[in-house]
Amino acid sequence: MTHRFIEFFVGLLFGLGLLLSGMTDPGKVIGFLDIFGNWDPSLAFVMGGAIAIGFFAFSLAKKKTSTFLGGPVHLPKFNQIDMPLMLGAILFGAGWGLAGFCPGPALVSMASGQVKAAAFVFFMILGMAVFELFDKMFKTKLTDS
Amino acid sequence: MVIDWNHFTPWSSLLGGLILGLSSSAFILLNGRILGISGIIGGLLTSFKGDVGWRISFLLGLFAAPWVGYLLMPESLLQIPRIESGMTAIAIAGLLVGFGTRYGSGCTSGHGVCGLSRLSIRSMVATVTFMLVGFLIVFVFKHLL
């Protein structure tokens, strides 16, 4: 039960972070990606802030054999730069630039009642389902990050 | 390159980023999981018994965020989302993001925040790739078409 509570609370905290950072505003994301136009550098501060904290936690996590609650630490072991990684990142980047939504902010925005965000989430899950079919047919998939 | 000072929010973005880093840190150190939204939601499509609960409780927390945010956060910090894409662009973008994040094993949270924090070369390559493609797509749509 402790885990269920922590997962809920971490999800809540993460969502609040997304809202505060401005990531849930596609206009802000596109403003950040528009380096040749009227550039809004805010999202670089989001990344910087997140990594400044995350770096210490993950350095610690790498050294630990179990979590503070005694469970296993699931860190990805696969480290090859392969075709699925590159093609996936290219397709994701294209979709991200097109609408300004990535998965987390789209889910939060949907929960706040944004109809277009809900439509985005619908098509995103459809895209994920299409991937599962594609993966069953061609066996491309390896690990999650 | 011109800085868009009207939309630039260094402090709230930095604070939001720190919160994102904090939640990712809590997730790996307490629950032993990478906080990657595309993996958490995409995994629901293939998950087995015993692997569903943690995803659901995290997502419930994420969905609660905008509502808690409206209660806790001053109005000036909550940005009204600017969703300018039409439904066709939303649909294409959703499909690309869904397929791409699963194919490439991660999105802005899994690769961008957690991956960079743990100094994963794979995640660095993915993050640079989806950002460059994002820059390119926004450039094409905003300045060429």
PDB file of C-alpha atoms in Angstrom:
ATOM      1  CA  MET A   1       0.000   0.000   0.000  1.00  0.00           C
ATOM      2  CA  THR A   2       2.928   2.331   0.700  1.00  0.00           C
ATOM      3  CA  HIS A   3       3.962   1.959  -2.919  1.00  0.00           C
ATOM      4  CA  ARG A   4       0.474   2.811  -4.213  1.00  0.00           C
ATOM      5  CA  PHE A   5       0.478   5.969  -2.111  1.00  0.00           C
ATOM      6  CA  ILE A   6       3.939   7.025  -3.265  1.00  0.00           C
ATOM      7  CA  GLU A   7       3.077   6.391  -6.932  1.00  0.00           C
ATOM      8  CA  PHE A   8      -0.025   8.552  -6.634  1.00  0.00           C
ATOM      9  CA  PHE A   9       1.850  11.302  -4.819  1.00  0.00           C
ATOM     10  CA  VAL A  10       4.795  11.247  -7.266  1.00  0.00           C
ATOM     11  CA  GLY A  11       2.329  11.400 -10.191  1.00  0.00           C
ATOM     12  CA  LEU A  12       0.640  14.373  -8.566  1.00  0.00           C
ATOM     13  CA  LEU A  13       3.939  16.135  -7.887  1.00  0.00           C
ATOM     14  CA  PHE A  14       5.159  15.455 -11.419  1.00  0.00           C
ATOM     15  CA  GLY A  15       1.919  16.875 -12.854  1.00  0.00           C
ATOM     16  CA  LEU A  16       2.256  20.004 -10.712  1.00  0.00           C
ATOM     17  CA  GLY A  17       5.841  20.380 -11.936  1.00  0.00           C
ATOM     18  CA  LEU A  18       4.669  20.144 -15.541  1.00  0.00           C
ATOM     19  CA  LEU A  19       1.974  22.793 -14.949  1.00  0.00           C
ATOM     20  CA  LEU A  20       4.339  25.166 -13.172  1.00  0.00           C
ATOM     21  CA  SER A  21       7.121  24.706 -15.731  1.00  0.00           C
ATOM     22  CA  GLY A  22       4.909  25.699 -18.670  1.00  0.00           C
ATOM     23  CA  MET A  23       5.285  22.327 -20.439  1.00  0.00           C
ATOM     24  CA  THR A  24       1.502  21.892 -20.502  1.00  0.00           C
ATOM     25  CA  ASP A  25       1.219  24.914 -22.798  1.00  0.00           C
ATOM     26  CA  PRO A  26       1.898  23.776 -26.391  1.00  0.00           C
ATOM     27  CA  GLY A  27       2.444  27.434 -27.359  1.00  0.00           C
ATOM     28  CA  LYS A  28       5.348  27.558 -24.936  1.00  0.00           C
ATOM     29  CA  VAL A  29       6.831  24.308 -26.238  1.00  0.00           C
ATOM     30  CA  ILE A  30       6.617  25.559 -29.820  1.00  0.00           C
ATOM     31  CA  GLY A  31       8.062  28.903 -28.659  1.00  0.00           C
ATOM     32  CA  PHE A  32      11.038  26.971 -27.283  1.00  0.00           C
ATOM     33  CA  LEU A  33      11.459  24.957 -30.482  1.00  0.00           C
ATOM     34  CA  ASP A  34      11.234  28.119 -32.606  1.00  0.00           C
ATOM     35  CA  ILE A  35      14.927  29.032 -32.286  1.00  0.00           C
ATOM     36  CA  PHE A  36      14.927  30.852 -35.621  1.00  0.00           C
ATOM     37  CA  GLY A  37      11.938  33.008 -34.679  1.00  0.00           C
ATOM     38  CA  ASN A  38      10.752  34.622 -31.459  1.00  0.00           C
ATOM     39  CA  TRP A  39      12.534  32.230 -29.090  1.00  0.00           C
ATOM     40  CA  ASP A  40      11.266  31.421 -25.576  1.00  0.00           C
ATOM     41  CA  PRO A  41      14.195  29.717 -23.765  1.00  0.00           C
ATOM     42  CA  SER A  42      12.119  28.785 -20.673  1.00  0.00           C
ATOM     43  CA  LEU A  43      12.132  25.044 -21.306  1.00  0.00           C
ATOM     44  CA  ALA A  44      15.921  24.954 -21.085  1.00  0.00           C
ATOM     45  CA  PHE A  45      15.414  26.033 -17.453  1.00  0.00           C
ATOM     46  CA  VAL A  46      12.963  23.150 -16.946  1.00  0.00           C
ATOM     47  CA  MET A  47      15.518  20.633 -18.198  1.00  0.00           C
ATOM     48  CA  GLY A  48      18.324  22.262 -16.221  1.00  0.00           C
ATOM     49  CA  GLY A  49      16.323  22.250 -12.996  1.00  0.00           C
ATOM     50  CA  ALA A  50      15.174  18.646 -13.427  1.00  0.00           C
ATOM     51  CA  ILE A  51      18.638  17.302 -14.188  1.00  0.00           C
ATOM     52  CA  ALA A  52      20.277  19.321 -11.384  1.00  0.00           C
ATOM     53  CA  ILE A  53      18.223  17.271  -8.912  1.00  0.00           C
ATOM     54  CA  GLY A  54      17.959  14.042 -10.895  1.00  0.00           C
ATOM     55  CA  PHE A  55      21.712  13.727 -11.373  1.00  0.00           C
ATOM     56  CA  PHE A  56      22.314  13.192  -7.646  1.00  0.00           C
ATOM     57  CA  ALA A  57      19.397  10.789  -7.245  1.00  0.00           C
ATOM     58  CA  PHE A  58      20.438   8.630 -10.185  1.00  0.00           C
ATOM     59  CA  SER A  59      24.103   8.613  -9.153  1.00  0.00           C
ATOM     60  CA  LEU A  60      22.906   7.248  -5.835  1.00  0.00           C
ATOM     61  CA  ALA A  61      20.443   4.831  -7.457  1.00  0.00           C
ATOM     62  CA  LYS A  62      23.219   3.345  -9.604  1.00  0.00           C
ATOM     63  CA  LYS A  63      25.182   2.439  -6.473  1.00  0.00           C
ATOM     64  CA  LYS A  64      22.234   0.947  -4.634  1.00  0.00           C
ATOM     65  CA  THR A  65      21.157  -2.663  -4.917  1.00  0.00           C
ATOM     66  CA  SER A  66      17.697  -1.959  -3.503  1.00  0.00           C
ATOM     67  CA  THR A  67      15.431   1.050  -3.003  1.00  0.00           C
ATOM     68  CA  PHE A  68      14.943   2.803   0.349  1.00  0.00           C
ATOM     69  CA  LEU A  69      11.798   0.695   0.692  1.00  0.00           C
ATOM     70  CA  GLY A  70      13.745  -2.489   0.022  1.00  0.00           C
ATOM     71  CA  GLY A  71      12.487  -3.210  -3.492  1.00  0.00           C
ATOM     72  CA  PRO A  72      14.465  -3.789  -6.694  1.00  0.00           C
ATOM     73  CA  VAL A  73      15.954  -0.850  -8.657  1.00  0.00           C
ATOM     74  CA  HIS A  74      14.877  -1.120 -12.306  1.00  0.00           C
ATOM     75  CA  LEU A  75      17.574   0.739 -14.270  1.00  0.00           C
ATOM     76  CA  PRO A  76      17.823   0.129 -18.028  1.00  0.00           C
ATOM     77  CA  LYS A  77      20.896  -1.944 -18.874  1.00  0.00           C
ATOM     78  CA  PHE A  78      20.687  -1.781 -22.646  1.00  0.00           C
ATOM     79  CA  ASN A  79      23.076   0.864 -23.981  1.00  0.00           C
ATOM     80  CA  GLN A  80      23.301   0.394 -27.715  1.00  0.00           C
ATOM     81  CA  ILE A  81      22.517   3.246 -30.109  1.00  0.00           C
ATOM     82  CA  ASP A  82      20.331   1.381 -32.576  1.00  0.00           C
ATOM     83  CA  MET A  83      17.862   2.017 -35.377  1.00  0.00           C
ATOM     84  CA  PRO A  84      14.671   1.809 -33.256  1.00  0.00           C
ATOM     85  CA  LEU A  85      16.083   4.462 -30.896  1.00  0.00           C
ATOM     86  CA  MET A  86      16.936   6.828 -33.750  1.00  0.00           C
ATOM     87  CA  LEU A  87      13.796   6.331 -35.838  1.00  0.00           C
ATOM     88  CA  GLY A  88      11.591   6.498 -32.748  1.00  0.00           C
ATOM     89  CA  ALA A  89      13.214   9.746 -31.609  1.00  0.00           C
ATOM     90  CA  ILE A  90      12.821  11.240 -35.089  1.00  0.00           C
ATOM     91  CA  LEU A  91       9.103  10.363 -35.258  1.00  0.00           C
ATOM     92  CA  PHE A  92       8.535  11.602 -31.707  1.00  0.00           C
ATOM     93  CA  GLY A  93      10.370  14.875 -32.422  1.00  0.00           C
ATOM     94  CA  ALA A  94       8.242  15.436 -35.509  1.00  0.00           C
ATOM     95  CA  GLY A  95       5.000  14.936 -33.576  1.00  0.00           C
ATOM     96  CA  TRP A  96       6.252  17.055 -30.675  1.00  0.00           C
ATOM     97  CA  GLY A  97       7.146  19.942 -32.982  1.00  0.00           C
ATOM     98  CA  LEU A  98       3.898  19.638 -34.899  1.00  0.00           C
ATOM     99  CA  ALA A  99       1.484  20.091 -31.967  1.00  0.00           C
ATOM    100  CA  GLY A 100       3.710  21.031 -29.007  1.00  0.00           C
ATOM    101  CA  PHE A 101       2.524  18.120 -26.883  1.00  0.00           C
ATOM    102  CA  CYS A 102       4.618  15.343 -25.378  1.00  0.00           C
ATOM    103  CA  PRO A 103       2.976  12.495 -23.407  1.00  0.00           C
ATOM    104  CA  GLY A 104       3.022  13.823 -19.808  1.00  0.00           C
ATOM    105  CA  PRO A 105       1.773  17.358 -20.485  1.00  0.00           C
ATOM    106  CA  ALA A 106      -0.896  16.006 -22.859  1.00  0.00           C
ATOM    107  CA  LEU A 107      -2.257  13.741 -20.089  1.00  0.00           C
ATOM    108  CA  VAL A 108      -2.290  16.589 -17.549  1.00  0.00           C
ATOM    109  CA  SER A 109      -3.911  18.950 -20.041  1.00  0.00           C
ATOM    110  CA  MET A 110      -6.543  16.320 -20.850  1.00  0.00           C
ATOM    111  CA  ALA A 111      -7.318  15.942 -17.148  1.00  0.00           C
ATOM    112  CA  SER A 112      -7.822  19.702 -16.885  1.00  0.00           C
ATOM    113  CA  GLY A 113     -10.575  19.426 -19.506  1.00  0.00           C
ATOM    114  CA  GLN A 114      -8.814  20.491 -22.720  1.00  0.00           C
ATOM    115  CA  VAL A 115     -10.667  18.792 -25.586  1.00  0.00           C
ATOM    116  CA  LYS A 116      -7.771  19.008 -28.037  1.00  0.00           C
ATOM    117  CA  ALA A 117      -5.431  17.465 -25.476  1.00  0.00           C
ATOM    118  CA  ALA A 118      -7.908  14.595 -25.039  1.00  0.00           C
ATOM    119  CA  ALA A 119      -7.961  14.106 -28.819  1.00  0.00           C
ATOM    120  CA  PHE A 120      -4.156  14.104 -28.838  1.00  0.00           C
ATOM    121  CA  VAL A 121      -4.078  11.469 -26.079  1.00  0.00           C
ATOM    122  CA  PHE A 122      -6.566   9.320 -28.010  1.00  0.00           C
ATOM    123  CA  PHE A 123      -4.364   9.346 -31.123  1.00  0.00           C
ATOM    124  CA  MET A 124      -1.214   8.908 -29.036  1.00  0.00           C
ATOM    125  CA  ILE A 125      -2.569   5.708 -27.464  1.00  0.00           C
ATOM    126  CA  LEU A 126      -3.688   4.589 -30.929  1.00  0.00           C
ATOM    127  CA  GLY A 127      -0.110   5.188 -32.134  1.00  0.00           C
ATOM    128  CA  MET A 128       1.193   3.118 -29.217  1.00  0.00           C
ATOM    129  CA  ALA A 129      -1.220   0.306 -30.094  1.00  0.00           C
ATOM    130  CA  VAL A 130      -0.097   0.454 -33.734  1.00  0.00           C
ATOM    131  CA  PHE A 131       3.471   0.145 -32.477  1.00  0.00           C
ATOM    132  CA  GLU A 132       2.603  -2.997 -30.518  1.00  0.00           C
ATOM    133  CA  LEU A 133       1.178  -4.575 -33.683  1.00  0.00           C
ATOM    134  CA  PHE A 134       4.208  -3.473 -35.697  1.00  0.00           C
ATOM    135  CA  ASP A 135       6.477  -4.876 -33.001  1.00  0.00           C
ATOM    136  CA  LYS A 136       4.671  -8.237 -32.989  1.00  0.00           C
ATOM    137  CA  MET A 137       5.109  -8.451 -36.759  1.00  0.00           C
ATOM    138  CA  PHE A 138       8.757  -7.365 -36.983  1.00  0.00           C
ATOM    139  CA  LYS A 139      10.159  -7.989 -33.486  1.00  0.00           C
ATOM    140  CA  THR A 140      12.006  -4.715 -33.173  1.00  0.00           C
ATOM    141  CA  LYS A 141      11.557  -3.853 -29.541  1.00  0.00           C
ATOM    142  CA  LEU A 142      14.037  -4.251 -26.771  1.00  0.00           C
ATOM    143  CA  THR A 143      13.854  -2.193 -23.599  1.00  0.00           C
ATOM    144  CA  ASP A 144      12.061   0.719 -22.056  1.00  0.00           C
ATOM    145  CA  SER A 145      13.853   3.747 -20.822  1.00  0.00           C
TER     146      SER A 145
ATOM    147  CA  MET B   1      17.394  34.562 -32.982  1.00  0.00           C
ATOM    148  CA  VAL B   2      15.270  36.979 -30.954  1.00  0.00           C
ATOM    149  CA  ILE B   3      14.304  36.290 -27.343  1.00  0.00           C
ATOM    150  CA  ASP B   4      10.551  36.264 -26.703  1.00  0.00           C
ATOM    151  CA  TRP B   5      10.688  38.239 -23.435  1.00  0.00           C
ATOM    152  CA  ASN B   6       6.876  38.370 -23.137  1.00  0.00           C
ATOM    153  CA  HIS B   7       6.582  34.622 -22.686  1.00  0.00           C
ATOM    154  CA  PHE B   8       9.946  33.940 -21.019  1.00  0.00           C
ATOM    155  CA  THR B   9       9.366  32.527 -17.506  1.00  0.00           C
ATOM    156  CA  PRO B  10      12.787  31.543 -16.116  1.00  0.00           C
ATOM    157  CA  TRP B  11      11.742  31.280 -12.461  1.00  0.00           C
ATOM    158  CA  SER B  12       8.521  29.278 -12.696  1.00  0.00           C
ATOM    159  CA  SER B  13      10.120  27.049 -15.341  1.00  0.00           C
ATOM    160  CA  LEU B  14      13.164  26.451 -13.163  1.00  0.00           C
ATOM    161  CA  LEU B  15      10.973  25.723 -10.138  1.00  0.00           C
ATOM    162  CA  GLY B  16       8.786  23.410 -12.236  1.00  0.00           C
ATOM    163  CA  GLY B  17      11.934  21.666 -13.469  1.00  0.00           C
ATOM    164  CA  LEU B  18      13.212  21.198  -9.915  1.00  0.00           C
ATOM    165  CA  ILE B  19       9.868  19.595  -9.004  1.00  0.00           C
ATOM    166  CA  LEU B  20      10.105  17.289 -12.039  1.00  0.00           C
ATOM    167  CA  GLY B  21      13.616  16.306 -10.919  1.00  0.00           C
ATOM    168  CA  LEU B  22      12.409  15.742  -7.370  1.00  0.00           C
ATOM    169  CA  SER B  23       9.540  13.483  -8.457  1.00  0.00           C
ATOM    170  CA  SER B  24      11.790  11.463 -10.794  1.00  0.00           C
ATOM    171  CA  SER B  25      14.278  11.107  -7.933  1.00  0.00           C
ATOM    172  CA  ALA B  26      11.600   9.931  -5.507  1.00  0.00           C
ATOM    173  CA  PHE B  27      10.358   7.408  -8.054  1.00  0.00           C
ATOM    174  CA  ILE B  28      13.725   5.745  -8.647  1.00  0.00           C
ATOM    175  CA  LEU B  29      14.869   5.851  -5.002  1.00  0.00           C
ATOM    176  CA  LEU B  30      11.589   4.741  -3.399  1.00  0.00           C
ATOM    177  CA  ASN B  31       9.853   2.662  -6.054  1.00  0.00           C
ATOM    178  CA  GLY B  32      12.868   1.719  -8.134  1.00  0.00           C
ATOM    179  CA  ARG B  33      11.247   2.824 -11.395  1.00  0.00           C
ATOM    180  CA  ILE B  34      12.212   5.205 -14.183  1.00  0.00           C
ATOM    181  CA  LEU B  35       9.619   7.967 -14.373  1.00  0.00           C
ATOM    182  CA  GLY B  36       8.925   7.804 -18.099  1.00  0.00           C
ATOM    183  CA  ILE B  37       5.404   8.720 -19.118  1.00  0.00           C
ATOM    184  CA  SER B  38       5.349   6.983 -22.508  1.00  0.00           C
ATOM    185  CA  GLY B  39       6.624   3.776 -20.901  1.00  0.00           C
ATOM    186  CA  ILE B  40       4.150   3.987 -18.020  1.00  0.00           C
ATOM    187  CA  ILE B  41       1.125   4.468 -20.271  1.00  0.00           C
ATOM    188  CA  GLY B  42       2.354   2.363 -23.194  1.00  0.00           C
ATOM    189  CA  GLY B  43       3.117  -0.500 -20.832  1.00  0.00           C
ATOM    190  CA  LEU B  44      -0.568  -0.680 -19.972  1.00  0.00           C
ATOM    191  CA  LEU B  45      -1.209  -2.045 -23.466  1.00  0.00           C
ATOM    192  CA  THR B  46       1.006  -5.085 -22.915  1.00  0.00           C
ATOM    193  CA  SER B  47       1.293  -5.355 -19.173  1.00  0.00           C
ATOM    194  CA  PHE B  48       0.786  -8.516 -17.231  1.00  0.00           C
ATOM    195  CA  LYS B  49      -0.780  -9.223 -13.867  1.00  0.00           C
ATOM    196  CA  GLY B  50       1.014  -7.390 -11.067  1.00  0.00           C
ATOM    197  CA  ASP B  51       2.419  -4.771 -13.429  1.00  0.00           C
ATOM    198  CA  VAL B  52      -0.726  -2.654 -13.759  1.00  0.00           C
ATOM    199  CA  GLY B  53      -1.358  -1.210 -10.297  1.00  0.00           C
ATOM    200  CA  TRP B  54       1.674   1.065 -10.091  1.00  0.00           C
ATOM    201  CA  ARG B  55       0.958   2.531 -13.506  1.00  0.00           C
ATOM    202  CA  ILE B  56      -2.662   3.266 -12.606  1.00  0.00           C
ATOM    203  CA  SER B  57      -1.911   4.908  -9.272  1.00  0.00           C
ATOM    204  CA  PHE B  58       0.779   7.086 -10.866  1.00  0.00           C
ATOM    205  CA  LEU B  59      -1.607   8.147 -13.642  1.00  0.00           C
ATOM    206  CA  LEU B  60      -4.385   8.941 -11.154  1.00  0.00           C
ATOM    207  CA  GLY B  61      -1.969  11.258  -9.362  1.00  0.00           C
ATOM    208  CA  LEU B  62      -1.027  12.880 -12.667  1.00  0.00           C
ATOM    209  CA  PHE B  63      -4.717  13.405 -13.515  1.00  0.00           C
ATOM    210  CA  ALA B  64      -5.343  14.974 -10.115  1.00  0.00           C
ATOM    211  CA  ALA B  65      -2.557  17.518 -10.680  1.00  0.00           C
ATOM    212  CA  PRO B  66      -4.479  20.226 -12.561  1.00  0.00           C
ATOM    213  CA  TRP B  67      -7.245  20.161  -9.934  1.00  0.00           C
ATOM    214  CA  VAL B  68      -4.831  20.373  -7.023  1.00  0.00           C
ATOM    215  CA  GLY B  69      -2.924  22.993  -9.011  1.00  0.00           C
ATOM    216  CA  TYR B  70      -5.968  25.227  -9.308  1.00  0.00           C
ATOM    217  CA  LEU B  71      -6.371  25.080  -5.527  1.00  0.00           C
ATOM    218  CA  LEU B  72      -2.722  25.529  -4.561  1.00  0.00           C
ATOM    219  CA  MET B  73      -1.058  27.613  -7.208  1.00  0.00           C
ATOM    220  CA  PRO B  74      -1.534  31.352  -7.671  1.00  0.00           C
ATOM    221  CA  GLU B  75      -3.435  32.100 -10.865  1.00  0.00           C
ATOM    222  CA  SER B  76      -0.531  34.064 -12.298  1.00  0.00           C
ATOM    223  CA  LEU B  77       1.585  30.898 -12.402  1.00  0.00           C
ATOM    224  CA  LEU B  78      -0.982  28.756 -14.208  1.00  0.00           C
ATOM    225  CA  GLN B  79      -0.621  29.448 -17.882  1.00  0.00           C
ATOM    226  CA  ILE B  80      -3.603  29.238 -20.160  1.00  0.00           C
ATOM    227  CA  PRO B  81      -2.601  26.708 -22.808  1.00  0.00           C
ATOM    228  CA  ARG B  82      -2.230  28.007 -26.348  1.00  0.00           C
ATOM    229  CA  ILE B  83      -3.288  25.078 -28.542  1.00  0.00           C
ATOM    230  CA  GLU B  84      -3.160  26.429 -32.053  1.00  0.00           C
ATOM    231  CA  SER B  85      -3.056  23.175 -34.031  1.00  0.00           C
ATOM    232  CA  GLY B  86      -6.150  22.028 -35.876  1.00  0.00           C
ATOM    233  CA  MET B  87      -7.622  18.568 -35.380  1.00  0.00           C
ATOM    234  CA  THR B  88      -5.761  17.056 -38.352  1.00  0.00           C
ATOM    235  CA  ALA B  89      -2.394  18.197 -36.988  1.00  0.00           C
ATOM    236  CA  ILE B  90      -3.386  16.993 -33.504  1.00  0.00           C
ATOM    237  CA  ALA B  91      -4.259  13.541 -34.870  1.00  0.00           C
ATOM    238  CA  ILE B  92      -1.052  13.183 -36.901  1.00  0.00           C
ATOM    239  CA  ALA B  93       1.049  14.512 -34.023  1.00  0.00           C
ATOM    240  CA  GLY B  94      -0.618  12.118 -31.562  1.00  0.00           C
ATOM    241  CA  LEU B  95       0.047   9.107 -33.799  1.00  0.00           C
ATOM    242  CA  LEU B  96       3.684  10.145 -34.310  1.00  0.00           C
ATOM    243  CA  VAL B  97       4.272  10.755 -30.592  1.00  0.00           C
ATOM    244  CA  GLY B  98       2.592   7.473 -29.597  1.00  0.00           C
ATOM    245  CA  PHE B  99       4.418   5.332 -32.146  1.00  0.00           C
ATOM    246  CA  GLY B 100       7.733   7.191 -31.891  1.00  0.00           C
ATOM    247  CA  THR B 101       8.033   7.152 -28.101  1.00  0.00           C
ATOM    248  CA  ARG B 102       7.381   3.406 -27.943  1.00  0.00           C
ATOM    249  CA  TYR B 103       9.697   2.639 -30.867  1.00  0.00           C
ATOM    250  CA  GLY B 104      12.431   4.845 -29.403  1.00  0.00           C
ATOM    251  CA  SER B 105      11.827   3.584 -25.833  1.00  0.00           C
ATOM    252  CA  GLY B 106      11.081   6.946 -24.232  1.00  0.00           C
ATOM    253  CA  CYS B 107      10.003  10.567 -24.374  1.00  0.00           C
ATOM    254  CA  THR B 108      10.915  13.861 -22.734  1.00  0.00           C
ATOM    255  CA  SER B 109      10.609  12.371 -19.236  1.00  0.00           C
ATOM    256  CA  GLY B 110      12.220   8.940 -19.669  1.00  0.00           C
ATOM    257  CA  HIS B 111      15.047  10.018 -21.998  1.00  0.00           C
ATOM    258  CA  GLY B 112      15.106  13.778 -21.386  1.00  0.00           C
ATOM    259  CA  VAL B 113      14.923  13.946 -17.591  1.00  0.00           C
ATOM    260  CA  CYS B 114      15.806  10.479 -16.234  1.00  0.00           C
ATOM    261  CA  GLY B 115      18.137   9.456 -19.070  1.00  0.00           C
ATOM    262  CA  LEU B 116      20.211  12.629 -19.005  1.00  0.00           C
ATOM    263  CA  SER B 117      20.276  12.553 -15.192  1.00  0.00           C
ATOM    264  CA  ARG B 118      21.775   9.084 -15.200  1.00  0.00           C
ATOM    265  CA  LEU B 119      24.206  10.097 -18.007  1.00  0.00           C
ATOM    266  CA  SER B 120      22.888   7.465 -20.439  1.00  0.00           C
ATOM    267  CA  ILE B 121      24.478   7.889 -23.874  1.00  0.00           C
ATOM    268  CA  ARG B 122      21.421   6.266 -25.470  1.00  0.00           C
ATOM    269  CA  SER B 123      19.118   8.834 -23.872  1.00  0.00           C
ATOM    270  CA  MET B 124      21.432  11.705 -24.773  1.00  0.00           C
ATOM    271  CA  VAL B 125      21.394  10.651 -28.423  1.00  0.00           C
ATOM    272  CA  ALA B 126      17.593  10.276 -28.330  1.00  0.00           C
ATOM    273  CA  THR B 127      17.083  13.660 -26.638  1.00  0.00           C
ATOM    274  CA  VAL B 128      19.377  15.521 -29.041  1.00  0.00           C
ATOM    275  CA  THR B 129      17.633  13.795 -31.960  1.00  0.00           C
ATOM    276  CA  PHE B 130      14.040  14.582 -30.977  1.00  0.00           C
ATOM    277  CA  MET B 131      14.983  18.152 -30.108  1.00  0.00           C
ATOM    278  CA  LEU B 132      16.735  18.734 -33.423  1.00  0.00           C
ATOM    279  CA  VAL B 133      13.771  17.273 -35.308  1.00  0.00           C
ATOM    280  CA  GLY B 134      11.467  19.474 -33.204  1.00  0.00           C
ATOM    281  CA  PHE B 135      13.495  22.579 -34.160  1.00  0.00           C
ATOM    282  CA  LEU B 136      13.357  21.534 -37.793  1.00  0.00           C
ATOM    283  CA  ILE B 137       9.608  20.851 -37.862  1.00  0.00           C
ATOM    284  CA  VAL B 138       8.798  24.171 -36.156  1.00  0.00           C
ATOM    285  CA  PHE B 139      11.130  25.978 -38.558  1.00  0.00           C
ATOM    286  CA  VAL B 140       9.444  24.372 -41.564  1.00  0.00           C
ATOM    287  CA  PHE B 141       5.900  25.021 -40.343  1.00  0.00           C
ATOM    288  CA  LYS B 142       6.483  28.526 -38.989  1.00  0.00           C
ATOM    289  CA  HIS B 143       8.946  29.982 -41.452  1.00  0.00           C
ATOM    290  CA  LEU B 144       8.810  28.011 -44.678  1.00  0.00           C
ATOM    291  CA  LEU B 145       5.180  26.994 -45.203  1.00  0.00           C
TER     292      LEU B 145
END
